[in-house]
Amino acid sequence: MTVSPLLRIPAGFLAAPMAPALVLVGSGILFGQDAPWATAITVAALLGYPLALLLGIPVYVLLTAKGWNGFWTYAVVGALFGAAIYLLYFPPSDYAD
């Protein structure tokens, strides 16, 4: 079964910003850890959706124009952007003793 790009693209932009929070919640539930799950999901939504609009859509258009439109391309670019955003909010100097 193939899914129309007209449905797949918006679904990706709706699901992708919440993916890190859902992985965090799922792993916490799986390993029985107590954590503020609602806070994690809220923060992911408040940061993820605006960044998906401001950065994700232009990057998607650029990658599509270049013809670089495969799963691994989007996965790698998304991981790099996610790491960059994380490092902006939690710079490595915060972890130094």
GROMACS .gro file of C-alpha atoms in nm:
model
   97
    1MET     CA    1   0.000   0.000   0.000
    2THR     CA    2   0.139   0.339  -0.095
    3VAL     CA    3   0.053   0.656   0.087
    4SER     CA    4   0.005   0.976  -0.107
    5PRO     CA    5   0.279   1.237  -0.054
    6LEU     CA    6   0.000   1.485   0.013
    7LEU     CA    7  -0.072   1.288   0.332
    8ARG     CA    8   0.277   1.163   0.414
    9ILE     CA    9   0.450   1.503   0.422
   10PRO     CA   10   0.211   1.674   0.668
   11ALA     CA   11   0.203   1.357   0.879
   12GLY     CA   12   0.582   1.369   0.901
   13PHE     CA   13   0.582   1.732   1.006
   14LEU     CA   14   0.320   1.655   1.271
   15ALA     CA   15   0.494   1.345   1.408
   16ALA     CA   16   0.863   1.438   1.389
   17PRO     CA   17   0.874   1.715   1.653
   18MET     CA   18   0.714   1.484   1.910
   19ALA     CA   19   0.934   1.181   1.834
   20PRO     CA   20   1.207   1.257   2.094
   21ALA     CA   21   0.953   1.308   2.372
   22LEU     CA   22   0.764   0.991   2.280
   23VAL     CA   23   1.090   0.791   2.282
   24LEU     CA   24   1.172   0.938   2.625
   25VAL     CA   25   0.827   0.856   2.762
   26GLY     CA   26   0.830   0.507   2.610
   27SER     CA   27   1.172   0.421   2.750
   28GLY     CA   28   1.075   0.558   3.091
   29ILE     CA   29   0.761   0.348   3.100
   30LEU     CA   30   0.949   0.042   2.974
   31PHE     CA   31   1.218   0.073   3.242
   32GLY     CA   32   0.983   0.187   3.519
   33GLN     CA   33   1.135   0.528   3.576
   34ASP     CA   34   0.939   0.810   3.731
   35ALA     CA   35   0.970   1.138   3.545
   36PRO     CA   36   0.755   1.437   3.455
   37TRP     CA   37   0.626   1.295   3.125
   38ALA     CA   38   0.375   1.572   3.070
   39THR     CA   39   0.652   1.829   3.102
   40ALA     CA   40   0.871   1.644   2.852
   41ILE     CA   41   0.589   1.627   2.599
   42THR     CA   42   0.495   1.993   2.654
   43VAL     CA   43   0.854   2.114   2.613
   44ALA     CA   44   0.896   1.900   2.301
   45ALA     CA   45   0.578   2.048   2.153
   46LEU     CA   46   0.665   2.407   2.243
   47LEU     CA   47   1.014   2.379   2.095
   48GLY     CA   48   0.961   2.122   1.822
   49TYR     CA   49   0.669   2.260   1.628
   50PRO     CA   50   0.797   2.618   1.590
   51LEU     CA   51   1.140   2.485   1.489
   52ALA     CA   52   0.979   2.250   1.240
   53LEU     CA   53   0.808   2.549   1.081
   54LEU     CA   54   1.108   2.781   1.091
   55LEU     CA   55   1.381   2.532   0.999
   56GLY     CA   56   1.218   2.209   0.888
   57ILE     CA   57   1.007   2.337   0.602
   58PRO     CA   58   1.287   2.541   0.438
   59VAL     CA   59   1.530   2.250   0.475
   60TYR     CA   60   1.272   2.011   0.332
   61VAL     CA   61   1.218   2.240   0.032
   62LEU     CA   62   1.596   2.272  -0.019
   63LEU     CA   63   1.657   1.897   0.004
   64THR     CA   64   1.368   1.824  -0.231
   65ALA     CA   65   1.496   2.082  -0.482
   66LYS     CA   66   1.840   1.917  -0.473
   67GLY     CA   67   1.683   1.574  -0.520
   68TRP     CA   68   1.808   1.451  -0.183
   69ASN     CA   69   1.478   1.306  -0.068
   70GLY     CA   70   1.523   0.969   0.093
   71PHE     CA   71   1.454   0.831   0.438
   72TRP     CA   72   1.820   0.831   0.543
   73THR     CA   73   1.875   1.184   0.421
   74TYR     CA   74   1.590   1.315   0.633
   75ALA     CA   75   1.690   1.099   0.930
   76VAL     CA   76   2.051   1.224   0.927
   77VAL     CA   77   1.959   1.589   0.870
   78GLY     CA   78   1.693   1.568   1.142
   79ALA     CA   79   1.938   1.411   1.388
   80LEU     CA   80   2.196   1.681   1.313
   81PHE     CA   81   1.942   1.958   1.364
   82GLY     CA   82   1.817   1.793   1.682
   83ALA     CA   83   2.171   1.767   1.819
   84ALA     CA   84   2.242   2.130   1.729
   85ILE     CA   85   1.926   2.252   1.903
   86TYR     CA   86   2.007   2.039   2.208
   87LEU     CA   87   2.360   2.183   2.225
   88LEU     CA   88   2.219   2.537   2.202
   89TYR     CA   89   1.995   2.476   2.503
   90PHE     CA   90   2.241   2.260   2.698
   91PRO     CA   91   2.595   2.359   2.602
   92PRO     CA   92   2.874   2.115   2.695
   93SER     CA   93   3.014   2.367   2.945
   94ASP     CA   94   2.707   2.301   3.162
   95TYR     CA   95   2.836   1.948   3.224
   96ALA     CA   96   3.194   2.042   3.314
   97ASP     CA   97   3.298   2.025   3.676
   0.00000   0.00000   0.00000
